[in-house]
mmCIF file of C-alpha atoms in Angstrom:
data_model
loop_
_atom_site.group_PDB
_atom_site.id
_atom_site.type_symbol
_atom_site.label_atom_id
_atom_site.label_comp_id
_atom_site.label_asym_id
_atom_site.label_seq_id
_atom_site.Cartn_x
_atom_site.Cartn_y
_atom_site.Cartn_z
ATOM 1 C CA UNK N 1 0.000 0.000 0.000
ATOM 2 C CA UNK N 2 0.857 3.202 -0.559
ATOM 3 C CA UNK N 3 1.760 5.835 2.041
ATOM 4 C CA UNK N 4 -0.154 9.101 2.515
ATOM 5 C CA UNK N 5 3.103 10.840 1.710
ATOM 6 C CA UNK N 6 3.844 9.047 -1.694
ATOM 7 C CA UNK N 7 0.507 9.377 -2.350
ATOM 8 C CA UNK N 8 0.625 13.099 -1.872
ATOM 9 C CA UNK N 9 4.011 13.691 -3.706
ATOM 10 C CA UNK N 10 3.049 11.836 -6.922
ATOM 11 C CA UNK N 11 -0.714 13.787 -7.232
ATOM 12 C CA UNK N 12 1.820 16.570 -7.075
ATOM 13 C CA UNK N 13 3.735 15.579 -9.991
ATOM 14 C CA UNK N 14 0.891 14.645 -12.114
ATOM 15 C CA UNK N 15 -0.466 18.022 -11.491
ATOM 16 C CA UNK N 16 3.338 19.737 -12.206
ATOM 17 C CA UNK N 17 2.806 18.338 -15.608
ATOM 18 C CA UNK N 18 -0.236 18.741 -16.448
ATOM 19 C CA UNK N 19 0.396 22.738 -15.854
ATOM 20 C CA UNK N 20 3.649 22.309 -17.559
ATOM 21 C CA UNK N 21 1.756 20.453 -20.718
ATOM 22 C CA UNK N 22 -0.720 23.333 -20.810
ATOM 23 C CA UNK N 23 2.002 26.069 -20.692
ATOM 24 C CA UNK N 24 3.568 24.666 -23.153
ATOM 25 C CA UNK N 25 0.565 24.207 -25.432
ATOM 26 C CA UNK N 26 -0.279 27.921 -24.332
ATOM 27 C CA UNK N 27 3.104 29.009 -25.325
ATOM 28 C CA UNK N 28 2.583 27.839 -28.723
ATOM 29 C CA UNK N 29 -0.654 29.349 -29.617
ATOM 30 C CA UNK N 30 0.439 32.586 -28.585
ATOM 31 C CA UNK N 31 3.594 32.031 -30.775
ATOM 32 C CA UNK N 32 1.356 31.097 -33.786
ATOM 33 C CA UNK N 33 -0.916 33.759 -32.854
ATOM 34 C CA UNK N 34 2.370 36.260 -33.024
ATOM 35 C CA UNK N 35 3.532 34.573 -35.923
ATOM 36 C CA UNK N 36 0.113 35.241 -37.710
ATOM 37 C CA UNK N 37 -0.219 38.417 -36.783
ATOM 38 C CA UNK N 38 3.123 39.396 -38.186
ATOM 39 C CA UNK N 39 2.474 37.509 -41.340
ATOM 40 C CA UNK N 40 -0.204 39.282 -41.872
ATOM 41 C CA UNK N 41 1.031 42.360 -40.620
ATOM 42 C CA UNK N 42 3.914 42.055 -43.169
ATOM 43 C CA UNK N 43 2.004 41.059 -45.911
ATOM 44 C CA UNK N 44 -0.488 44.140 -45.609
ATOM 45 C CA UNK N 45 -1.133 45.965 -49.237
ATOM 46 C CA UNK N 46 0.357 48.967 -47.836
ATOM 47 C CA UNK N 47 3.526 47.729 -47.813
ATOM 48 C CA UNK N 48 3.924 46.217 -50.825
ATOM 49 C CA UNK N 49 5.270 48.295 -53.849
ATOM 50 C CA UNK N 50 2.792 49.246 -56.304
ATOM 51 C CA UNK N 51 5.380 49.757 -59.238
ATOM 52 C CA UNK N 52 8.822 49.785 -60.227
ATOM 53 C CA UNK N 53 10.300 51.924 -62.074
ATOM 54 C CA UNK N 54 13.380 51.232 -64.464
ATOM 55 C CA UNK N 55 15.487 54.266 -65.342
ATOM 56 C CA UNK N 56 17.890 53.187 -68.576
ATOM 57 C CA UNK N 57 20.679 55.577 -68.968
ATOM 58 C CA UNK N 58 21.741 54.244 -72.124
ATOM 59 C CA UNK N 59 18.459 53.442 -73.718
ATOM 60 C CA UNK N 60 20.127 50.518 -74.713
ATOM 61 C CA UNK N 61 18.839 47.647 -71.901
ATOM 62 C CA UNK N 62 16.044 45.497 -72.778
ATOM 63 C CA UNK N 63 13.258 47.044 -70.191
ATOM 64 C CA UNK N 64 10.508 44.393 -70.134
ATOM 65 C CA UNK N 65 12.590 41.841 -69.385
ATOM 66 C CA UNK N 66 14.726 43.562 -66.938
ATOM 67 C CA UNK N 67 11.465 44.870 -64.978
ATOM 68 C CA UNK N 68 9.540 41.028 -65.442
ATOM 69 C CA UNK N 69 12.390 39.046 -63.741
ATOM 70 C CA UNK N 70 12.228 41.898 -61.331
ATOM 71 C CA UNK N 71 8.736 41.241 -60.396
ATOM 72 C CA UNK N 72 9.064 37.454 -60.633
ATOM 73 C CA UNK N 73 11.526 37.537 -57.545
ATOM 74 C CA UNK N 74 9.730 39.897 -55.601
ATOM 75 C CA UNK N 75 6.414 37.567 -55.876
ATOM 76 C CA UNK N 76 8.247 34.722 -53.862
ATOM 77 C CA UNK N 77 8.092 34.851 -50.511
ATOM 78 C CA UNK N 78 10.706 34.123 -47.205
ATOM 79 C CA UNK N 79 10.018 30.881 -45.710
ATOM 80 C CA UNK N 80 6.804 30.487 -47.357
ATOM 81 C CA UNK N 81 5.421 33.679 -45.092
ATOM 82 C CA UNK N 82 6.643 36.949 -45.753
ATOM 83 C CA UNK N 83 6.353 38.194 -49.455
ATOM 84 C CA UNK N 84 8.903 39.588 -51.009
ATOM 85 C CA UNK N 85 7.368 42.693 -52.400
ATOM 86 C CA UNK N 86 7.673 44.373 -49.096
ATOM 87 C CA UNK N 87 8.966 48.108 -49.325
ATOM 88 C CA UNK N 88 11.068 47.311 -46.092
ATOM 89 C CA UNK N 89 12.540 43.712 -46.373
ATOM 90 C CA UNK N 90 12.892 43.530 -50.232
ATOM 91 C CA UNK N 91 15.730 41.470 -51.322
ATOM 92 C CA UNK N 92 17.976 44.585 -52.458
ATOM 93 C CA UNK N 93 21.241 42.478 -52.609
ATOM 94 C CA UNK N 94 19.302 39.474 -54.241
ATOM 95 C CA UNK N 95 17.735 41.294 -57.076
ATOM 96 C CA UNK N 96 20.821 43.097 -58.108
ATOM 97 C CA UNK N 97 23.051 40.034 -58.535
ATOM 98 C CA UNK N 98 20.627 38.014 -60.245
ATOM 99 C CA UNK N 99 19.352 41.097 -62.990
ATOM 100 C CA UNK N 100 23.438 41.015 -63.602
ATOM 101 C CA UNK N 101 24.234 37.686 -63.916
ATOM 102 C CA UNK N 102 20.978 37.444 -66.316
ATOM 103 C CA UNK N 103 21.911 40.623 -68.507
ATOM 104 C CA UNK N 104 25.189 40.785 -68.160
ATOM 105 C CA UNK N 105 25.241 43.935 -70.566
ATOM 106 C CA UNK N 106 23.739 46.012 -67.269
ATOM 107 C CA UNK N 107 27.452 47.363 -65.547
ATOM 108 C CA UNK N 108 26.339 48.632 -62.473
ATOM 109 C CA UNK N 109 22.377 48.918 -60.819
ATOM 110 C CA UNK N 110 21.260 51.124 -57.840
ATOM 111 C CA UNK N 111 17.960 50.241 -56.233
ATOM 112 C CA UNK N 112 15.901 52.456 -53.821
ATOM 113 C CA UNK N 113 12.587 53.199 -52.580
ATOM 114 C CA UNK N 114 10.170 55.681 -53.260
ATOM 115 C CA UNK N 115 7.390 55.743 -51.442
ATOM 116 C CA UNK N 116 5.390 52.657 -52.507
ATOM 117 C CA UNK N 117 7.841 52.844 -55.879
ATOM 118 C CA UNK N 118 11.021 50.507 -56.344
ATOM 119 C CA UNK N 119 13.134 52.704 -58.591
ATOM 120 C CA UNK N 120 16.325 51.138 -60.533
ATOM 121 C CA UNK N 121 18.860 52.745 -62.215
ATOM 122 C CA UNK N 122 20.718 50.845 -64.740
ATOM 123 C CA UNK N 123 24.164 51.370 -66.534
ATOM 124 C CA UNK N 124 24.831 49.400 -69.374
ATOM 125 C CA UNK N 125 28.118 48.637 -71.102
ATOM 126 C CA UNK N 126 29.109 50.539 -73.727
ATOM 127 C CA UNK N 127 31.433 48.856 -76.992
ATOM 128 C CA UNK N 128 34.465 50.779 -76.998
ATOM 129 C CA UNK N 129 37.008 47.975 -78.700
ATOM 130 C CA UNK N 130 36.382 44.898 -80.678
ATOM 131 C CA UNK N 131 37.712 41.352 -79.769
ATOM 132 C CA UNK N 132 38.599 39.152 -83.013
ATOM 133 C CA UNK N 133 39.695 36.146 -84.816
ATOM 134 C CA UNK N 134 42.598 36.028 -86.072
ATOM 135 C CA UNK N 135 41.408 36.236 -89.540
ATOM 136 C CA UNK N 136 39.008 39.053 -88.304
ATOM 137 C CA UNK N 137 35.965 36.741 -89.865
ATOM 138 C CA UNK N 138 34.334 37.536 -87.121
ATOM 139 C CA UNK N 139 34.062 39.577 -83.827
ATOM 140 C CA UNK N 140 32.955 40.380 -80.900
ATOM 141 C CA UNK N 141 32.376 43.687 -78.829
ATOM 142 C CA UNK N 142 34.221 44.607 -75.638
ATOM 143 C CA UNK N 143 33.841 47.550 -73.434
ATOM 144 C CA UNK N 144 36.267 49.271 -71.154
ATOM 145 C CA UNK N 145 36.400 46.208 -68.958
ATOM 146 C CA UNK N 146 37.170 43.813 -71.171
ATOM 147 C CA UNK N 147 33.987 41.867 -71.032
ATOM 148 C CA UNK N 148 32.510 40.819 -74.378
ATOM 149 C CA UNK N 149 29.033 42.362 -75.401
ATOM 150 C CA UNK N 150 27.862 40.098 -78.237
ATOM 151 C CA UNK N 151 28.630 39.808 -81.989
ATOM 152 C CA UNK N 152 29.562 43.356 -83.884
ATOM 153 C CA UNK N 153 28.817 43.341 -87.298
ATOM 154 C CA UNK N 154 31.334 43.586 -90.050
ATOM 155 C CA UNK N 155 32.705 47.343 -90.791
ATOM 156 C CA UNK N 156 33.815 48.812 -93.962
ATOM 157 C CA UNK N 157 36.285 51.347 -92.251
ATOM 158 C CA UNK N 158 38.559 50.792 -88.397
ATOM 159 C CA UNK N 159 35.968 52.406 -86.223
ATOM 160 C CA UNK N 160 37.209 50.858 -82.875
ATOM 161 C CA UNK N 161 40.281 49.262 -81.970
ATOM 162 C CA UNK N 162 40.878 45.759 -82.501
ATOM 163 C CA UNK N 163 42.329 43.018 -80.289
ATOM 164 C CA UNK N 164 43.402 39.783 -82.271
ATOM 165 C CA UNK N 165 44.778 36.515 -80.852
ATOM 166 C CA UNK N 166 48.238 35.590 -81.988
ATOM 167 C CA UNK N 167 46.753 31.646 -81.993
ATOM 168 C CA UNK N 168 44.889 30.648 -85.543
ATOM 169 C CA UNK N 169 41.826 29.836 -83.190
ATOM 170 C CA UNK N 170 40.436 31.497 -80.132
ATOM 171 C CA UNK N 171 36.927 30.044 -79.296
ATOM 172 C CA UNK N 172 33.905 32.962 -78.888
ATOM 173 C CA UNK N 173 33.725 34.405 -75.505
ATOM 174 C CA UNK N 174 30.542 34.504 -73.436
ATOM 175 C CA UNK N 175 28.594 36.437 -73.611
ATOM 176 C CA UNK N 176 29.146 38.870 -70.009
ATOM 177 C CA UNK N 177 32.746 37.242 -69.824
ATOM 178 C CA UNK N 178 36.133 38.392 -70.513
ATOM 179 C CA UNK N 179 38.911 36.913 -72.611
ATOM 180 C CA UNK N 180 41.607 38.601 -70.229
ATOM 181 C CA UNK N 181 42.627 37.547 -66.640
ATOM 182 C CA UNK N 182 41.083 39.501 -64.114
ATOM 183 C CA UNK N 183 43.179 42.902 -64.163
ATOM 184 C CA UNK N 184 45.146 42.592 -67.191
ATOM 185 C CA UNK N 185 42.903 44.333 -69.261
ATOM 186 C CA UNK N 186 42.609 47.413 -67.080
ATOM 187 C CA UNK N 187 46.587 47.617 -67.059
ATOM 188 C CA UNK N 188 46.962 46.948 -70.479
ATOM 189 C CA UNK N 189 44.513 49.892 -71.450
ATOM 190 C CA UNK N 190 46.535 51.960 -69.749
ATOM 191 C CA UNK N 191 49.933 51.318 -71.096
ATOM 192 C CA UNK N 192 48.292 51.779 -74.127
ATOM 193 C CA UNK N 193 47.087 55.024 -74.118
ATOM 194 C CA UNK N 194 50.766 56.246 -72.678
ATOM 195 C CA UNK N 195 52.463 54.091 -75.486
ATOM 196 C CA UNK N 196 49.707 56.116 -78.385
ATOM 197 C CA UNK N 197 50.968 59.296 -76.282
ATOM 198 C CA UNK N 198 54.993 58.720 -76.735
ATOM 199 C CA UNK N 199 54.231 57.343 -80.595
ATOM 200 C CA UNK N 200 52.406 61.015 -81.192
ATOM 201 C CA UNK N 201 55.317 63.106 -79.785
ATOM 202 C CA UNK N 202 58.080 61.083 -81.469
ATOM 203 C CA UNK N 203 58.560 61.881 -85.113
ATOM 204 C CA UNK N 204 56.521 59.247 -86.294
ATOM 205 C CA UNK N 205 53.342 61.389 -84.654
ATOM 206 C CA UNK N 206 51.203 60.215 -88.174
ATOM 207 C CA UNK N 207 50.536 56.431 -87.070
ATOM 208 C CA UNK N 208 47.539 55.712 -85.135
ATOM 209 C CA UNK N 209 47.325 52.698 -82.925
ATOM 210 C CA UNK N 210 44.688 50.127 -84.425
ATOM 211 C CA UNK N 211 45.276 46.433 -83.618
ATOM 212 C CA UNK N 212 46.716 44.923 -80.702
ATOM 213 C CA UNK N 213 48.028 41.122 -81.089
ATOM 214 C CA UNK N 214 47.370 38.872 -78.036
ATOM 215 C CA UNK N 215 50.317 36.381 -77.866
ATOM 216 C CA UNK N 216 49.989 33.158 -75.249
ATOM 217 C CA UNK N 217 52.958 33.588 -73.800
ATOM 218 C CA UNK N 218 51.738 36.988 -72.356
ATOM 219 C CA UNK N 219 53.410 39.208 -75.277
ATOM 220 C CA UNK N 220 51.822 42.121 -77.297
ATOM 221 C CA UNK N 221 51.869 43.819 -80.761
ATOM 222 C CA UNK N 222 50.551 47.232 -80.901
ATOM 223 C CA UNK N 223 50.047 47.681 -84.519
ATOM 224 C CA UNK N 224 50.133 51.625 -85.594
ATOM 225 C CA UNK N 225 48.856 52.420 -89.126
ATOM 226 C CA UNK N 226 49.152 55.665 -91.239
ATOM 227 C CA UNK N 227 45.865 56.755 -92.852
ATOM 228 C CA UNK N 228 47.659 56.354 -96.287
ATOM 229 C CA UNK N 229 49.796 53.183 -95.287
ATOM 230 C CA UNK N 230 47.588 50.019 -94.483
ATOM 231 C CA UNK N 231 49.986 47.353 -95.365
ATOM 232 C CA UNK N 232 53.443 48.076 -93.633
ATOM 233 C CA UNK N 233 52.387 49.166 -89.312
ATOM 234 C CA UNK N 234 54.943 49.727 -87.082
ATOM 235 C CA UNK N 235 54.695 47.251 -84.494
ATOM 236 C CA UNK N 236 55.283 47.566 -81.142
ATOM 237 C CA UNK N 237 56.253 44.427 -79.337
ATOM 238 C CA UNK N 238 55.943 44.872 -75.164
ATOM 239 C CA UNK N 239 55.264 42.559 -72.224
ATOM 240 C CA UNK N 240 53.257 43.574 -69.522
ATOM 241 C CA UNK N 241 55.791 41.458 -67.184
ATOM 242 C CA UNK N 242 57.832 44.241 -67.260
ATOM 243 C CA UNK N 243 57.156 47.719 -65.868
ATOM 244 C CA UNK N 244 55.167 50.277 -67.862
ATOM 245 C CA UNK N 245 57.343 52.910 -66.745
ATOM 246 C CA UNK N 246 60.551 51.293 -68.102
ATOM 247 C CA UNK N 247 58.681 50.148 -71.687
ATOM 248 C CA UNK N 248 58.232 53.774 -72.356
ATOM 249 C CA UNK N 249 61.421 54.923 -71.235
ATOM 250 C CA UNK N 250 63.367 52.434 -72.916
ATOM 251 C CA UNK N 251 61.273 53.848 -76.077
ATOM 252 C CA UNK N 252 62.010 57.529 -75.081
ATOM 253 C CA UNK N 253 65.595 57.136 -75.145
ATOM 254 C CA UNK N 254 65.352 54.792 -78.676
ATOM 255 C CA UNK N 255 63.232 57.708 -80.162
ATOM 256 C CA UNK N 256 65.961 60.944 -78.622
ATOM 257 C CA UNK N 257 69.503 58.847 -79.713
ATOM 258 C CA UNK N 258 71.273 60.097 -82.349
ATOM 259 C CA UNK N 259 71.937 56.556 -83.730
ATOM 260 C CA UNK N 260 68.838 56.032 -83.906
ATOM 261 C CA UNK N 261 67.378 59.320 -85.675
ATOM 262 C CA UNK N 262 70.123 58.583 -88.235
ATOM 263 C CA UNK N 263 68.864 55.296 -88.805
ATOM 264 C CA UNK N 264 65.241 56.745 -89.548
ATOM 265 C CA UNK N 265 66.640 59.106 -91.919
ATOM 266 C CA UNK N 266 69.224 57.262 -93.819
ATOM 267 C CA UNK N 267 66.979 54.407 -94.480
ATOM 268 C CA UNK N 268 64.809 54.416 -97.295
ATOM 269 C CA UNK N 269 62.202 51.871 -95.846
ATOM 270 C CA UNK N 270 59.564 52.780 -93.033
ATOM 271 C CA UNK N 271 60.623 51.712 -89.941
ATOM 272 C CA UNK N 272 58.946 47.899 -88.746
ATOM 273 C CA UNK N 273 59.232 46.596 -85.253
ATOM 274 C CA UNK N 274 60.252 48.151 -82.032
ATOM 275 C CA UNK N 275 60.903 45.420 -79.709
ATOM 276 C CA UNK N 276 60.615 46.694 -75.994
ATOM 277 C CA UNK N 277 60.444 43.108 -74.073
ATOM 278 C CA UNK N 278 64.387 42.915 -73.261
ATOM 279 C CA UNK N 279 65.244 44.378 -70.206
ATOM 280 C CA UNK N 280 67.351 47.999 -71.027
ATOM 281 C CA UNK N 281 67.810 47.529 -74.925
ATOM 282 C CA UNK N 282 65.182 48.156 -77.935
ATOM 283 C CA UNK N 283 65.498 46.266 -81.138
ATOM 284 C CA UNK N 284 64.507 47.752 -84.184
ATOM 285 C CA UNK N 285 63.769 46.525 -87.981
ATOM 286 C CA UNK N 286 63.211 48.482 -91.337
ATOM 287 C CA UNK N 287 60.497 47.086 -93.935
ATOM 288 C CA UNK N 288 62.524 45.587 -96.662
#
């Protein structure tokens, strides 16, 4: 038989859990009340934006698509609960990496709010150079990053300047891709416009910079043309290995020696390579 005492202790426990049972079921009702209420609180009409509005800079972006992906991400929902399209939790971060992973011609996007408005601005990449095959069959356009636009067509005159693999085949590059290590193409655009600089103050100021030949090994050819000479450029061999500053030195000095300037003038070919890649010395070659 029991004792009173037992008796008493385990009526005590059974009613310890029974209070504990029904706090705990209270405890979740008022958390799926709260939950609810929030849900719904979220998800009010009021909050939600109303439009969005797509600013183009360039005119050049395609809009509907741009502003239907747009929408089609801001009509999911986090967690099954809280929509999206909410003025004060919209995925900001979210949208703008997936609009420029899907148009990859968009170069930067800044996204705000405006009242019940979600406003992008858009920059799009502009084609400022043109990436080819060797044979120049074909090409593509690049902008001032490097990355590839899509196909250009095929131009009667040398309206942008051309970058040609050394290799007999380079395959296409995607489309939002670049066919230059990160980096590279941002130096090399640089050295560029200094090596177009010290080719216009030396006396052969009349060529114009035109094609630049990619080599695998991490070599260049700057190609400069005069307007009335298309068939005999003066090359410019460099490696971006080596400093920038020394390249154009090392040119400098070629272009100011007096062996050199007799060279020029005593020969009665136009002057054909200038090769800049050995560290301290410039070789030079006439045309035949």
């Amino acid at each position: 038989m029991k004792t009173l005492r037992r008796e008493i202790i385990e009526r005590f426990d059974e009613a310890k859990n029974r209070r504990r049972k029904i706090n705990f079921l209270l405890f979740g009702i008022i958390i799926i009340l709260l939950l609810g209420l929030m849900t719904l609180g979220f998800n009010h009409p009021r909050l939600a934006f109303y439009q969005i509005i797509l600013i183009d800079q360039s005119d050049k972006l395609d809009k509907p698509a741009i502003l239907l992906l747009t929408q089609q991400k801001l009509n999911e929902s986090y967690f099954s609960l809280i929509n999206k399209n909410n003025y004060y939790f919209y995925p900001k971060e979210e949208l703008i990496k997936v609009l420029l992973l899907k148009f990859p011609k968009i170069k930067s996007l800044a996204l705000s709010r405006e009242a019940n408005a979600l406003r992008i601005v858009a920059e799009s990449r502009a084609p400022e150079f043109l990436w080819c095959h060797q044979a120049e069959e074909s090409c593509q356009y690049l902008d001032n990053e490097g990355v590839a636009l899509g196909l250009a067509p095929k131009f009667s005159g040398q309206p942008l300047l051309v970058f040609l693999p050394v290799a007999s085949s380079t395959p296409v590059t995607a489309l939002g891709a670049s066919p230059f290590v990160p980096g590279e193409f941002k130096k090399l655009l640089t050295l560029m416009a200094s090596l177009s600089e010290t080719i216009k103050a030396s006396t052969f100021s009349s060529y114009v910079l035109e094609r630049l030949l990619v080599a695998d090994d991490g070599d260049y050819r700057a190609q400069f043309f005069r307007p009335a000479d298309k068939v005999q450029p003066l090359t410019v061999l460099f490696s971006l290995k080596n400093s920038s500053t020394n390249t154009l030195s090392y040119l400098n000095s070629v272009f100011n020696s007096p062996e050199f300037k007799t060279a020029v003038t005593e020969s009665v070919s136009a002057l054909k390579t200038l090769d800049t890649r050995f560290n301290q010395k410039v070789f030079y070659e006439f045309w035949e």
